[in-house]
XYZ file of C-alpha atoms in Angstrom:
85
model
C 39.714 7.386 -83.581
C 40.232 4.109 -81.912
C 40.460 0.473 -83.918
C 37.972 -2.022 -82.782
C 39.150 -5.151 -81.052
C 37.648 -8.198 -82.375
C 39.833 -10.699 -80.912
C 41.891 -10.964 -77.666
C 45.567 -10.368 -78.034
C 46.670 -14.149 -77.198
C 50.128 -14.266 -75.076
C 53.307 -14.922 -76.887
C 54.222 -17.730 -74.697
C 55.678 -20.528 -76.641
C 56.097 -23.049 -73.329
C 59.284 -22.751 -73.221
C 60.158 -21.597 -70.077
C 63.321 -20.763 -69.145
C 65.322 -17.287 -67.951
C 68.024 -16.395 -70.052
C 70.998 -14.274 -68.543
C 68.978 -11.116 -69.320
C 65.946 -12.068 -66.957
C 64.060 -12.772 -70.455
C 62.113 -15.864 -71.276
C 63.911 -17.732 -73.953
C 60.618 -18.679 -75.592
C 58.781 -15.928 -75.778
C 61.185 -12.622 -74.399
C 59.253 -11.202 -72.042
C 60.400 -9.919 -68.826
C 59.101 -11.313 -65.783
C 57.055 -8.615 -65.245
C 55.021 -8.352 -68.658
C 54.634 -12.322 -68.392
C 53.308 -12.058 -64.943
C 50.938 -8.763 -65.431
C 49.934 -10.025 -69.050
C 46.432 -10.348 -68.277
C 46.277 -7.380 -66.645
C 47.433 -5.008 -69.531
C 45.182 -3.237 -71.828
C 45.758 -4.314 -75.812
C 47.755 -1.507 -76.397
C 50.093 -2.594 -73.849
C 49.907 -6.049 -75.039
C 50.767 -4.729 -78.965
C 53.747 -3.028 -76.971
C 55.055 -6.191 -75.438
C 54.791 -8.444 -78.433
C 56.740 -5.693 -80.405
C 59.438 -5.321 -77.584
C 59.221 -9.749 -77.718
C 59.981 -9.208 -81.428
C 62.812 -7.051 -81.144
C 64.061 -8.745 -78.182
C 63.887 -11.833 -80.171
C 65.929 -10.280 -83.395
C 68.246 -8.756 -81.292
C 69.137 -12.554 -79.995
C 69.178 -13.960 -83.555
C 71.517 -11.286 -84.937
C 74.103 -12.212 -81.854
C 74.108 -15.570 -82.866
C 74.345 -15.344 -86.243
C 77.329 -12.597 -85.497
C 78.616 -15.320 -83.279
C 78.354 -17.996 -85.883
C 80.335 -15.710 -88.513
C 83.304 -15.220 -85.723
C 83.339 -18.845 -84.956
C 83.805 -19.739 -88.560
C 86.438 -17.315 -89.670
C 88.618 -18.381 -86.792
C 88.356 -21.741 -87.734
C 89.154 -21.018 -91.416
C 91.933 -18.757 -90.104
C 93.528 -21.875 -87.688
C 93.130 -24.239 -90.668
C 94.568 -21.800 -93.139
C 97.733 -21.527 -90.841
C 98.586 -25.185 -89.821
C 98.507 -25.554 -94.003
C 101.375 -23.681 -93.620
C 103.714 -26.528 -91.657
């Protein structure tokens, strides 16, 4: 049995517009594709795109933060050694 559809699927797009090195939007995560065929796809494939946006997105966040964490015990491991001289 099918759900109902009340209300339109609205896009993702947070107007932030840019490519990142990936070919994904750094606003919203979609490829160039599924931004330029979004009105095009049927709300299934829109629920598909906003979950692949969402992991996309968390995939992005968990670099960084991984990032961050390297970043900062390599600077507490250079000031631990010049405490040394």
């Amino acid at each position: 049995m099918n759900q109902l559809e009340f209300f339109e699927i609205p896009s993702p797009c947070i107007g932030v517009c840019e490519v990142n090195s990936k070919g994904f939007c750094k606003g919203c995560f979609r490829s160039r594709e599924e931004r330029l065929y979004w009105l095009q796809l049927s709300a299934e494939q829109k629920r598909q795109v906003v979950r692949l946006c969402q992991s996309r997105k968390a995939r992005v966040l968990r670099a960084k933060q991984e990032a961050a964490l390297r970043q900062d015990d390599a600077s507490s491991t250079q000031a631990d050694q010049s405490d040394l001289f």
